[in-house]
């Protein structure tokens, strides 16, 4: 299953340890696929972690809305918490096996990163709930700054009398297609290439923060 939504009400007792949200590998033989890390941030290495940290002892409504190849988004108390990128179709975050079993484990991890936490509600939808639907579900009233936009306005580059490059960045799709023309109906389509960036910095297996780059 590549399209689904997970909804849960959770409360962590303290920071300084890991909590697993869910695990797509039903034999539980590898790492979980969404966590609350020791700093209270929600996510996993492949999607990145939220800027906001959960406060111990307080309830939150966590929603993960998934349409793999299009979006993988975390919401908290009805608000967008973190953009996780499109992620791979039939990849790590798919509910498998693919023979319609679609099994999933909650709060399970293979190597002890599944410390106890309080859970008041758990739901699994077979579609990706929209931002409006998730907002209508509400939560526990926490407010935080929205994550920075990952969208970049297209820009034009290297014009010639008969060609031009059009470049943009998006976490919503790897499709590289431009429609153009001399009328409002356009009528012409050109396809191009793309490159997927998914890199992280780490030391001794742990993410590095506060680093500087010289370009």
mmCIF file with all atom_site columns, C-alpha atoms in Angstrom:
data_model
loop_
_atom_site.group_PDB
_atom_site.id
_atom_site.type_symbol
_atom_site.label_atom_id
_atom_site.label_alt_id
_atom_site.label_comp_id
_atom_site.label_asym_id
_atom_site.label_entity_id
_atom_site.label_seq_id
_atom_site.pdbx_PDB_ins_code
_atom_site.Cartn_x
_atom_site.Cartn_y
_atom_site.Cartn_z
_atom_site.occupancy
_atom_site.B_iso_or_equiv
_atom_site.pdbx_formal_charge
_atom_site.auth_seq_id
_atom_site.auth_comp_id
_atom_site.auth_asym_id
_atom_site.auth_atom_id
_atom_site.pdbx_PDB_model_num
ATOM 1   C CA . UNK A 1 1   ? 0.000   0.000  0.000   1.00 0.00 ? 1   UNK A CA 1
ATOM 2   C CA . UNK A 1 2   ? 1.480   3.309  -1.101  1.00 0.00 ? 2   UNK A CA 1
ATOM 3   C CA . UNK A 1 3   ? -1.381  5.608  -0.103  1.00 0.00 ? 3   UNK A CA 1
ATOM 4   C CA . UNK A 1 4   ? -2.501  5.787  3.523   1.00 0.00 ? 4   UNK A CA 1
ATOM 5   C CA . UNK A 1 5   ? -2.809  8.028  6.571   1.00 0.00 ? 5   UNK A CA 1
ATOM 6   C CA . UNK A 1 6   ? -1.880  7.248  10.171  1.00 0.00 ? 6   UNK A CA 1
ATOM 7   C CA . UNK A 1 7   ? -3.596  9.183  12.971  1.00 0.00 ? 7   UNK A CA 1
ATOM 8   C CA . UNK A 1 8   ? -2.746  8.846  16.648  1.00 0.00 ? 8   UNK A CA 1
ATOM 9   C CA . UNK A 1 9   ? -2.970  10.709 19.940  1.00 0.00 ? 9   UNK A CA 1
ATOM 10  C CA . UNK A 1 10  ? 0.302   10.294 21.827  1.00 0.00 ? 10  UNK A CA 1
ATOM 11  C CA . UNK A 1 11  ? 2.095   11.583 24.905  1.00 0.00 ? 11  UNK A CA 1
ATOM 12  C CA . UNK A 1 12  ? 5.776   10.967 25.608  1.00 0.00 ? 12  UNK A CA 1
ATOM 13  C CA . UNK A 1 13  ? 6.816   10.724 29.277  1.00 0.00 ? 13  UNK A CA 1
ATOM 14  C CA . UNK A 1 14  ? 10.258  12.317 28.853  1.00 0.00 ? 14  UNK A CA 1
ATOM 15  C CA . UNK A 1 15  ? 12.915  13.297 26.340  1.00 0.00 ? 15  UNK A CA 1
ATOM 16  C CA . UNK A 1 16  ? 16.356  11.744 26.059  1.00 0.00 ? 16  UNK A CA 1
ATOM 17  C CA . UNK A 1 17  ? 15.198  8.469  24.526  1.00 0.00 ? 17  UNK A CA 1
ATOM 18  C CA . UNK A 1 18  ? 13.655  7.154  21.311  1.00 0.00 ? 18  UNK A CA 1
ATOM 19  C CA . UNK A 1 19  ? 10.001  6.322  20.641  1.00 0.00 ? 19  UNK A CA 1
ATOM 20  C CA . UNK A 1 20  ? 8.863   4.405  17.555  1.00 0.00 ? 20  UNK A CA 1
ATOM 21  C CA . UNK A 1 21  ? 5.682   5.490  15.772  1.00 0.00 ? 21  UNK A CA 1
ATOM 22  C CA . UNK A 1 22  ? 5.295   2.661  13.263  1.00 0.00 ? 22  UNK A CA 1
ATOM 23  C CA . UNK A 1 23  ? 7.190   -0.108 11.490  1.00 0.00 ? 23  UNK A CA 1
ATOM 24  C CA . UNK A 1 24  ? 6.439   -1.260 7.918   1.00 0.00 ? 24  UNK A CA 1
ATOM 25  C CA . UNK A 1 25  ? 8.598   -4.380 8.222   1.00 0.00 ? 25  UNK A CA 1
ATOM 26  C CA . UNK A 1 26  ? 6.115   -6.761 9.833   1.00 0.00 ? 26  UNK A CA 1
ATOM 27  C CA . UNK A 1 27  ? 8.788   -9.344 10.904  1.00 0.00 ? 27  UNK A CA 1
ATOM 28  C CA . UNK A 1 28  ? 10.350  -6.359 12.769  1.00 0.00 ? 28  UNK A CA 1
ATOM 29  C CA . UNK A 1 29  ? 13.815  -7.197 11.470  1.00 0.00 ? 29  UNK A CA 1
ATOM 30  C CA . UNK A 1 30  ? 14.961  -3.649 10.685  1.00 0.00 ? 30  UNK A CA 1
ATOM 31  C CA . UNK A 1 31  ? 14.553  -0.092 11.941  1.00 0.00 ? 31  UNK A CA 1
ATOM 32  C CA . UNK A 1 32  ? 11.147  1.484  12.444  1.00 0.00 ? 32  UNK A CA 1
ATOM 33  C CA . UNK A 1 33  ? 9.940   4.061  9.931   1.00 0.00 ? 33  UNK A CA 1
ATOM 34  C CA . UNK A 1 34  ? 8.898   7.031  12.065  1.00 0.00 ? 34  UNK A CA 1
ATOM 35  C CA . UNK A 1 35  ? 10.217  8.086  15.451  1.00 0.00 ? 35  UNK A CA 1
ATOM 36  C CA . UNK A 1 36  ? 10.229  10.695 18.148  1.00 0.00 ? 36  UNK A CA 1
ATOM 37  C CA . UNK A 1 37  ? 13.958  11.223 18.663  1.00 0.00 ? 37  UNK A CA 1
ATOM 38  C CA . UNK A 1 38  ? 15.691  11.996 21.993  1.00 0.00 ? 38  UNK A CA 1
ATOM 39  C CA . UNK A 1 39  ? 15.199  15.739 21.358  1.00 0.00 ? 39  UNK A CA 1
ATOM 40  C CA . UNK A 1 40  ? 11.440  15.252 20.947  1.00 0.00 ? 40  UNK A CA 1
ATOM 41  C CA . UNK A 1 41  ? 11.478  15.822 17.177  1.00 0.00 ? 41  UNK A CA 1
ATOM 42  C CA . UNK A 1 42  ? 9.288   13.711 14.889  1.00 0.00 ? 42  UNK A CA 1
ATOM 43  C CA . UNK A 1 43  ? 10.582  11.981 11.755  1.00 0.00 ? 43  UNK A CA 1
ATOM 44  C CA . UNK A 1 44  ? 13.244  9.585  10.524  1.00 0.00 ? 44  UNK A CA 1
ATOM 45  C CA . UNK A 1 45  ? 16.549  10.001 8.677   1.00 0.00 ? 45  UNK A CA 1
ATOM 46  C CA . UNK A 1 46  ? 15.067  9.538  5.182   1.00 0.00 ? 46  UNK A CA 1
ATOM 47  C CA . UNK A 1 47  ? 12.398  12.222 5.661   1.00 0.00 ? 47  UNK A CA 1
ATOM 48  C CA . UNK A 1 48  ? 14.264  14.466 8.078   1.00 0.00 ? 48  UNK A CA 1
ATOM 49  C CA . UNK A 1 49  ? 12.966  15.588 11.469  1.00 0.00 ? 49  UNK A CA 1
ATOM 50  C CA . UNK A 1 50  ? 10.593  18.328 12.545  1.00 0.00 ? 50  UNK A CA 1
ATOM 51  C CA . UNK A 1 51  ? 11.944  21.614 13.890  1.00 0.00 ? 51  UNK A CA 1
ATOM 52  C CA . UNK A 1 52  ? 9.353   21.510 16.676  1.00 0.00 ? 52  UNK A CA 1
ATOM 53  C CA . UNK A 1 53  ? 9.952   19.214 19.657  1.00 0.00 ? 53  UNK A CA 1
ATOM 54  C CA . UNK A 1 54  ? 7.206   17.447 21.593  1.00 0.00 ? 54  UNK A CA 1
ATOM 55  C CA . UNK A 1 55  ? 6.827   18.541 25.206  1.00 0.00 ? 55  UNK A CA 1
ATOM 56  C CA . UNK A 1 56  ? 6.906   15.615 27.656  1.00 0.00 ? 56  UNK A CA 1
ATOM 57  C CA . UNK A 1 57  ? 3.673   15.012 29.526  1.00 0.00 ? 57  UNK A CA 1
ATOM 58  C CA . UNK A 1 58  ? 1.478   16.765 26.940  1.00 0.00 ? 58  UNK A CA 1
ATOM 59  C CA . UNK A 1 59  ? -0.926  15.146 24.469  1.00 0.00 ? 59  UNK A CA 1
ATOM 60  C CA . UNK A 1 60  ? -0.558  15.615 20.703  1.00 0.00 ? 60  UNK A CA 1
ATOM 61  C CA . UNK A 1 61  ? -2.545  14.450 17.681  1.00 0.00 ? 61  UNK A CA 1
ATOM 62  C CA . UNK A 1 62  ? 0.020   13.198 15.168  1.00 0.00 ? 62  UNK A CA 1
ATOM 63  C CA . UNK A 1 63  ? -0.994  12.557 11.556  1.00 0.00 ? 63  UNK A CA 1
ATOM 64  C CA . UNK A 1 64  ? 1.202   11.139 8.789   1.00 0.00 ? 64  UNK A CA 1
ATOM 65  C CA . UNK A 1 65  ? -0.423  11.566 5.359   1.00 0.00 ? 65  UNK A CA 1
ATOM 66  C CA . UNK A 1 66  ? 1.240   9.462  2.658   1.00 0.00 ? 66  UNK A CA 1
ATOM 67  C CA . UNK A 1 67  ? 1.007   9.249  -1.128  1.00 0.00 ? 67  UNK A CA 1
ATOM 68  C CA . UNK A 1 68  ? 4.360   7.739  -2.026  1.00 0.00 ? 68  UNK A CA 1
ATOM 69  C CA . UNK A 1 69  ? 6.001   9.323  -5.036  1.00 0.00 ? 69  UNK A CA 1
ATOM 70  C CA . UNK A 1 70  ? 3.992   12.489 -4.354  1.00 0.00 ? 70  UNK A CA 1
ATOM 71  C CA . UNK A 1 71  ? 4.170   13.448 -0.667  1.00 0.00 ? 71  UNK A CA 1
ATOM 72  C CA . UNK A 1 72  ? 4.928   12.173 2.825   1.00 0.00 ? 72  UNK A CA 1
ATOM 73  C CA . UNK A 1 73  ? 3.774   14.809 5.324   1.00 0.00 ? 73  UNK A CA 1
ATOM 74  C CA . UNK A 1 74  ? 3.676   15.002 9.113   1.00 0.00 ? 74  UNK A CA 1
ATOM 75  C CA . UNK A 1 75  ? 0.968   17.022 10.879  1.00 0.00 ? 75  UNK A CA 1
ATOM 76  C CA . UNK A 1 76  ? 0.586   17.889 14.544  1.00 0.00 ? 76  UNK A CA 1
ATOM 77  C CA . UNK A 1 77  ? -2.649  19.142 16.112  1.00 0.00 ? 77  UNK A CA 1
ATOM 78  C CA . UNK A 1 78  ? -4.059  19.903 12.669  1.00 0.00 ? 78  UNK A CA 1
ATOM 79  C CA . UNK A 1 79  ? -1.029  21.887 11.451  1.00 0.00 ? 79  UNK A CA 1
ATOM 80  C CA . UNK A 1 80  ? 1.682   20.911 8.987   1.00 0.00 ? 80  UNK A CA 1
ATOM 81  C CA . UNK A 1 81  ? 4.690   19.850 11.049  1.00 0.00 ? 81  UNK A CA 1
ATOM 82  C CA . UNK A 1 82  ? 7.215   18.645 8.471   1.00 0.00 ? 82  UNK A CA 1
ATOM 83  C CA . UNK A 1 83  ? 7.435   17.996 4.717   1.00 0.00 ? 83  UNK A CA 1
ATOM 84  C CA . UNK A 1 84  ? 8.988   14.570 4.269   1.00 0.00 ? 84  UNK A CA 1
ATOM 85  C CA . UNK A 1 85  ? 9.389   14.708 0.480   1.00 0.00 ? 85  UNK A CA 1
ATOM 86  C CA . UNK A 1 86  ? 7.808   12.345 -2.077  1.00 0.00 ? 86  UNK A CA 1
ATOM 87  C CA . UNK A 1 87  ? 9.660   9.176  -0.954  1.00 0.00 ? 87  UNK A CA 1
ATOM 88  C CA . UNK A 1 88  ? 9.806   6.047  -3.083  1.00 0.00 ? 88  UNK A CA 1
ATOM 89  C CA . UNK A 1 89  ? 6.836   4.155  -4.508  1.00 0.00 ? 89  UNK A CA 1
ATOM 90  C CA . UNK A 1 90  ? 6.868   0.544  -3.221  1.00 0.00 ? 90  UNK A CA 1
ATOM 91  C CA . UNK A 1 91  ? 9.849   1.502  -1.072  1.00 0.00 ? 91  UNK A CA 1
ATOM 92  C CA . UNK A 1 92  ? 10.723  1.710  2.594   1.00 0.00 ? 92  UNK A CA 1
ATOM 93  C CA . UNK A 1 93  ? 7.514   3.452  3.642   1.00 0.00 ? 93  UNK A CA 1
ATOM 94  C CA . UNK A 1 94  ? 5.080   1.186  1.757   1.00 0.00 ? 94  UNK A CA 1
ATOM 95  C CA . UNK A 1 95  ? 2.923   -1.125 3.844   1.00 0.00 ? 95  UNK A CA 1
ATOM 96  C CA . UNK A 1 96  ? 3.962   -4.595 2.735   1.00 0.00 ? 96  UNK A CA 1
ATOM 97  C CA . UNK A 1 97  ? 3.963   -7.398 1.695   1.00 0.00 ? 97  UNK A CA 1
ATOM 98  C CA . UNK A 1 98  ? 2.289   -6.263 -1.496  1.00 0.00 ? 98  UNK A CA 1
ATOM 99  C CA . UNK A 1 99  ? -0.052  -9.299 -1.731  1.00 0.00 ? 99  UNK A CA 1
ATOM 100 C CA . UNK A 1 100 ? -2.863  -7.245 -0.175  1.00 0.00 ? 100 UNK A CA 1
ATOM 101 C CA . UNK A 1 101 ? -1.718  -8.134 3.344   1.00 0.00 ? 101 UNK A CA 1
ATOM 102 C CA . UNK A 1 102 ? -0.488  -4.568 3.948   1.00 0.00 ? 102 UNK A CA 1
ATOM 103 C CA . UNK A 1 103 ? 0.646   -5.418 7.449   1.00 0.00 ? 103 UNK A CA 1
ATOM 104 C CA . UNK A 1 104 ? 2.085   -2.765 9.749   1.00 0.00 ? 104 UNK A CA 1
ATOM 105 C CA . UNK A 1 105 ? 3.391   -2.713 13.310  1.00 0.00 ? 105 UNK A CA 1
ATOM 106 C CA . UNK A 1 106 ? 2.840   0.222  15.619  1.00 0.00 ? 106 UNK A CA 1
ATOM 107 C CA . UNK A 1 107 ? 5.359   1.315  18.277  1.00 0.00 ? 107 UNK A CA 1
ATOM 108 C CA . UNK A 1 108 ? 7.764   -1.504 17.270  1.00 0.00 ? 108 UNK A CA 1
ATOM 109 C CA . UNK A 1 109 ? 11.479  -1.383 16.475  1.00 0.00 ? 109 UNK A CA 1
ATOM 110 C CA . UNK A 1 110 ? 14.119  -4.061 16.016  1.00 0.00 ? 110 UNK A CA 1
ATOM 111 C CA . UNK A 1 111 ? 16.819  -2.744 18.344  1.00 0.00 ? 111 UNK A CA 1
ATOM 112 C CA . UNK A 1 112 ? 15.217  -1.138 21.371  1.00 0.00 ? 112 UNK A CA 1
ATOM 113 C CA . UNK A 1 113 ? 14.238  2.327  20.121  1.00 0.00 ? 113 UNK A CA 1
ATOM 114 C CA . UNK A 1 114 ? 10.616  1.606  21.095  1.00 0.00 ? 114 UNK A CA 1
ATOM 115 C CA . UNK A 1 115 ? 10.352  2.986  24.610  1.00 0.00 ? 115 UNK A CA 1
ATOM 116 C CA . UNK A 1 116 ? 6.864   3.111  26.199  1.00 0.00 ? 116 UNK A CA 1
ATOM 117 C CA . UNK A 1 117 ? 4.609   6.085  25.514  1.00 0.00 ? 117 UNK A CA 1
ATOM 118 C CA . UNK A 1 118 ? 0.930   6.830  26.139  1.00 0.00 ? 118 UNK A CA 1
ATOM 119 C CA . UNK A 1 119 ? -1.538  6.310  23.277  1.00 0.00 ? 119 UNK A CA 1
ATOM 120 C CA . UNK A 1 120 ? -5.183  7.392  23.478  1.00 0.00 ? 120 UNK A CA 1
ATOM 121 C CA . UNK A 1 121 ? -6.308  6.855  19.868  1.00 0.00 ? 121 UNK A CA 1
ATOM 122 C CA . UNK A 1 122 ? -5.012  5.155  16.728  1.00 0.00 ? 122 UNK A CA 1
ATOM 123 C CA . UNK A 1 123 ? -6.455  5.217  13.213  1.00 0.00 ? 123 UNK A CA 1
ATOM 124 C CA . UNK A 1 124 ? -5.355  3.992  9.784   1.00 0.00 ? 124 UNK A CA 1
ATOM 125 C CA . UNK A 1 125 ? -6.971  5.281  6.567   1.00 0.00 ? 125 UNK A CA 1
ATOM 126 C CA . UNK A 1 126 ? -6.589  3.750  3.102   1.00 0.00 ? 126 UNK A CA 1
ATOM 127 C CA . UNK A 1 127 ? -6.183  7.197  1.497   1.00 0.00 ? 127 UNK A CA 1
ATOM 128 C CA . UNK A 1 128 ? -4.063  10.282 2.062   1.00 0.00 ? 128 UNK A CA 1
ATOM 129 C CA . UNK A 1 129 ? -6.121  12.757 4.052   1.00 0.00 ? 129 UNK A CA 1
ATOM 130 C CA . UNK A 1 130 ? -5.906  16.334 2.790   1.00 0.00 ? 130 UNK A CA 1
ATOM 131 C CA . UNK A 1 131 ? -4.552  19.267 4.774   1.00 0.00 ? 131 UNK A CA 1
ATOM 132 C CA . UNK A 1 132 ? -8.117  20.563 5.153   1.00 0.00 ? 132 UNK A CA 1
ATOM 133 C CA . UNK A 1 133 ? -9.364  17.234 6.509   1.00 0.00 ? 133 UNK A CA 1
ATOM 134 C CA . UNK A 1 134 ? -6.483  17.025 8.955   1.00 0.00 ? 134 UNK A CA 1
ATOM 135 C CA . UNK A 1 135 ? -7.031  20.598 10.111  1.00 0.00 ? 135 UNK A CA 1
ATOM 136 C CA . UNK A 1 136 ? -10.693 19.788 10.776  1.00 0.00 ? 136 UNK A CA 1
ATOM 137 C CA . UNK A 1 137 ? -9.617  16.928 13.058  1.00 0.00 ? 137 UNK A CA 1
ATOM 138 C CA . UNK A 1 138 ? -7.949  19.437 15.364  1.00 0.00 ? 138 UNK A CA 1
ATOM 139 C CA . UNK A 1 139 ? -5.862  18.317 18.286  1.00 0.00 ? 139 UNK A CA 1
ATOM 140 C CA . UNK A 1 140 ? -4.632  19.633 21.594  1.00 0.00 ? 140 UNK A CA 1
ATOM 141 C CA . UNK A 1 141 ? -4.040  23.276 20.772  1.00 0.00 ? 141 UNK A CA 1
ATOM 142 C CA . UNK A 1 142 ? -0.275  23.419 20.390  1.00 0.00 ? 142 UNK A CA 1
ATOM 143 C CA . UNK A 1 143 ? 1.010   26.163 18.125  1.00 0.00 ? 143 UNK A CA 1
ATOM 144 C CA . UNK A 1 144 ? 4.347   26.245 16.353  1.00 0.00 ? 144 UNK A CA 1
ATOM 145 C CA . UNK A 1 145 ? 6.016   27.857 13.363  1.00 0.00 ? 145 UNK A CA 1
ATOM 146 C CA . UNK A 1 146 ? 5.201   26.263 10.014  1.00 0.00 ? 146 UNK A CA 1
ATOM 147 C CA . UNK A 1 147 ? 8.076   24.430 8.306   1.00 0.00 ? 147 UNK A CA 1
ATOM 148 C CA . UNK A 1 148 ? 9.918   26.363 5.591   1.00 0.00 ? 148 UNK A CA 1
ATOM 149 C CA . UNK A 1 149 ? 8.555   25.941 2.080   1.00 0.00 ? 149 UNK A CA 1
ATOM 150 C CA . UNK A 1 150 ? 10.440  23.481 -0.108  1.00 0.00 ? 150 UNK A CA 1
ATOM 151 C CA . UNK A 1 151 ? 9.009   25.012 -3.291  1.00 0.00 ? 151 UNK A CA 1
ATOM 152 C CA . UNK A 1 152 ? 11.177  27.254 -5.466  1.00 0.00 ? 152 UNK A CA 1
ATOM 153 C CA . UNK A 1 153 ? 9.715   29.477 -8.179  1.00 0.00 ? 153 UNK A CA 1
ATOM 154 C CA . UNK A 1 154 ? 10.853  28.364 -11.661 1.00 0.00 ? 154 UNK A CA 1
ATOM 155 C CA . UNK A 1 155 ? 13.578  30.510 -13.181 1.00 0.00 ? 155 UNK A CA 1
ATOM 156 C CA . UNK A 1 156 ? 14.840  30.964 -16.737 1.00 0.00 ? 156 UNK A CA 1
ATOM 157 C CA . UNK A 1 157 ? 18.465  30.370 -17.637 1.00 0.00 ? 157 UNK A CA 1
ATOM 158 C CA . UNK A 1 158 ? 20.804  30.511 -20.673 1.00 0.00 ? 158 UNK A CA 1
ATOM 159 C CA . UNK A 1 159 ? 18.425  31.976 -23.287 1.00 0.00 ? 159 UNK A CA 1
ATOM 160 C CA . UNK A 1 160 ? 19.294  31.677 -26.991 1.00 0.00 ? 160 UNK A CA 1
ATOM 161 C CA . UNK A 1 161 ? 17.291  32.740 -30.084 1.00 0.00 ? 161 UNK A CA 1
ATOM 162 C CA . UNK A 1 162 ? 15.583  29.322 -30.155 1.00 0.00 ? 162 UNK A CA 1
ATOM 163 C CA . UNK A 1 163 ? 15.951  27.749 -26.674 1.00 0.00 ? 163 UNK A CA 1
ATOM 164 C CA . UNK A 1 164 ? 15.969  28.390 -22.946 1.00 0.00 ? 164 UNK A CA 1
ATOM 165 C CA . UNK A 1 165 ? 16.458  26.361 -19.744 1.00 0.00 ? 165 UNK A CA 1
ATOM 166 C CA . UNK A 1 166 ? 13.658  26.327 -17.165 1.00 0.00 ? 166 UNK A CA 1
ATOM 167 C CA . UNK A 1 167 ? 14.676  25.114 -13.702 1.00 0.00 ? 167 UNK A CA 1
ATOM 168 C CA . UNK A 1 168 ? 12.750  24.530 -10.472 1.00 0.00 ? 168 UNK A CA 1
ATOM 169 C CA . UNK A 1 169 ? 12.809  22.573 -7.234  1.00 0.00 ? 169 UNK A CA 1
ATOM 170 C CA . UNK A 1 170 ? 9.928   20.567 -5.784  1.00 0.00 ? 170 UNK A CA 1
ATOM 171 C CA . UNK A 1 171 ? 9.411   17.889 -3.141  1.00 0.00 ? 171 UNK A CA 1
ATOM 172 C CA . UNK A 1 172 ? 6.053   16.933 -4.668  1.00 0.00 ? 172 UNK A CA 1
ATOM 173 C CA . UNK A 1 173 ? 7.093   15.126 -7.860  1.00 0.00 ? 173 UNK A CA 1
ATOM 174 C CA . UNK A 1 174 ? 10.057  14.086 -9.991  1.00 0.00 ? 174 UNK A CA 1
ATOM 175 C CA . UNK A 1 175 ? 8.122   14.802 -13.195 1.00 0.00 ? 175 UNK A CA 1
ATOM 176 C CA . UNK A 1 176 ? 9.996   17.223 -15.451 1.00 0.00 ? 176 UNK A CA 1
ATOM 177 C CA . UNK A 1 177 ? 7.463   18.599 -17.928 1.00 0.00 ? 177 UNK A CA 1
ATOM 178 C CA . UNK A 1 178 ? 6.754   22.099 -19.253 1.00 0.00 ? 178 UNK A CA 1
ATOM 179 C CA . UNK A 1 179 ? 3.674   23.075 -21.253 1.00 0.00 ? 179 UNK A CA 1
ATOM 180 C CA . UNK A 1 180 ? 4.089   26.151 -23.446 1.00 0.00 ? 180 UNK A CA 1
ATOM 181 C CA . UNK A 1 181 ? 2.646   27.934 -26.452 1.00 0.00 ? 181 UNK A CA 1
ATOM 182 C CA . UNK A 1 182 ? 1.611   31.249 -27.989 1.00 0.00 ? 182 UNK A CA 1
ATOM 183 C CA . UNK A 1 183 ? -2.008  31.108 -26.767 1.00 0.00 ? 183 UNK A CA 1
ATOM 184 C CA . UNK A 1 184 ? -3.798  30.395 -23.492 1.00 0.00 ? 184 UNK A CA 1
ATOM 185 C CA . UNK A 1 185 ? -4.353  26.824 -24.709 1.00 0.00 ? 185 UNK A CA 1
ATOM 186 C CA . UNK A 1 186 ? -0.546  26.354 -24.849 1.00 0.00 ? 186 UNK A CA 1
ATOM 187 C CA . UNK A 1 187 ? -0.461  23.175 -26.957 1.00 0.00 ? 187 UNK A CA 1
ATOM 188 C CA . UNK A 1 188 ? 3.239   22.307 -26.744 1.00 0.00 ? 188 UNK A CA 1
ATOM 189 C CA . UNK A 1 189 ? 4.951   20.036 -24.200 1.00 0.00 ? 189 UNK A CA 1
ATOM 190 C CA . UNK A 1 190 ? 8.637   19.568 -23.496 1.00 0.00 ? 190 UNK A CA 1
ATOM 191 C CA . UNK A 1 191 ? 10.131  17.080 -21.029 1.00 0.00 ? 191 UNK A CA 1
ATOM 192 C CA . UNK A 1 192 ? 13.474  17.325 -19.294 1.00 0.00 ? 192 UNK A CA 1
ATOM 193 C CA . UNK A 1 193 ? 15.705  15.668 -16.735 1.00 0.00 ? 193 UNK A CA 1
ATOM 194 C CA . UNK A 1 194 ? 15.738  15.742 -12.933 1.00 0.00 ? 194 UNK A CA 1
ATOM 195 C CA . UNK A 1 195 ? 18.041  14.920 -10.055 1.00 0.00 ? 195 UNK A CA 1
ATOM 196 C CA . UNK A 1 196 ? 16.870  13.674 -6.665  1.00 0.00 ? 196 UNK A CA 1
ATOM 197 C CA . UNK A 1 197 ? 18.740  15.060 -3.655  1.00 0.00 ? 197 UNK A CA 1
ATOM 198 C CA . UNK A 1 198 ? 18.548  12.977 -0.478  1.00 0.00 ? 198 UNK A CA 1
ATOM 199 C CA . UNK A 1 199 ? 21.675  13.461 1.556   1.00 0.00 ? 199 UNK A CA 1
ATOM 200 C CA . UNK A 1 200 ? 22.400  13.671 5.281   1.00 0.00 ? 200 UNK A CA 1
ATOM 201 C CA . UNK A 1 201 ? 25.469  14.439 7.330   1.00 0.00 ? 201 UNK A CA 1
ATOM 202 C CA . UNK A 1 202 ? 26.402  12.316 10.295  1.00 0.00 ? 202 UNK A CA 1
ATOM 203 C CA . UNK A 1 203 ? 29.159  11.334 12.659  1.00 0.00 ? 203 UNK A CA 1
ATOM 204 C CA . UNK A 1 204 ? 29.334  7.997  14.450  1.00 0.00 ? 204 UNK A CA 1
ATOM 205 C CA . UNK A 1 205 ? 25.851  7.190  13.188  1.00 0.00 ? 205 UNK A CA 1
ATOM 206 C CA . UNK A 1 206 ? 24.284  10.356 14.608  1.00 0.00 ? 206 UNK A CA 1
ATOM 207 C CA . UNK A 1 207 ? 22.999  13.383 12.657  1.00 0.00 ? 207 UNK A CA 1
ATOM 208 C CA . UNK A 1 208 ? 25.201  16.459 12.661  1.00 0.00 ? 208 UNK A CA 1
ATOM 209 C CA . UNK A 1 209 ? 23.565  19.813 13.360  1.00 0.00 ? 209 UNK A CA 1
ATOM 210 C CA . UNK A 1 210 ? 24.940  23.324 13.331  1.00 0.00 ? 210 UNK A CA 1
ATOM 211 C CA . UNK A 1 211 ? 27.424  22.605 10.518  1.00 0.00 ? 211 UNK A CA 1
ATOM 212 C CA . UNK A 1 212 ? 28.795  25.258 8.152   1.00 0.00 ? 212 UNK A CA 1
ATOM 213 C CA . UNK A 1 213 ? 29.372  25.048 4.416   1.00 0.00 ? 213 UNK A CA 1
ATOM 214 C CA . UNK A 1 214 ? 31.934  26.901 2.288   1.00 0.00 ? 214 UNK A CA 1
ATOM 215 C CA . UNK A 1 215 ? 30.776  27.288 -1.309  1.00 0.00 ? 215 UNK A CA 1
#
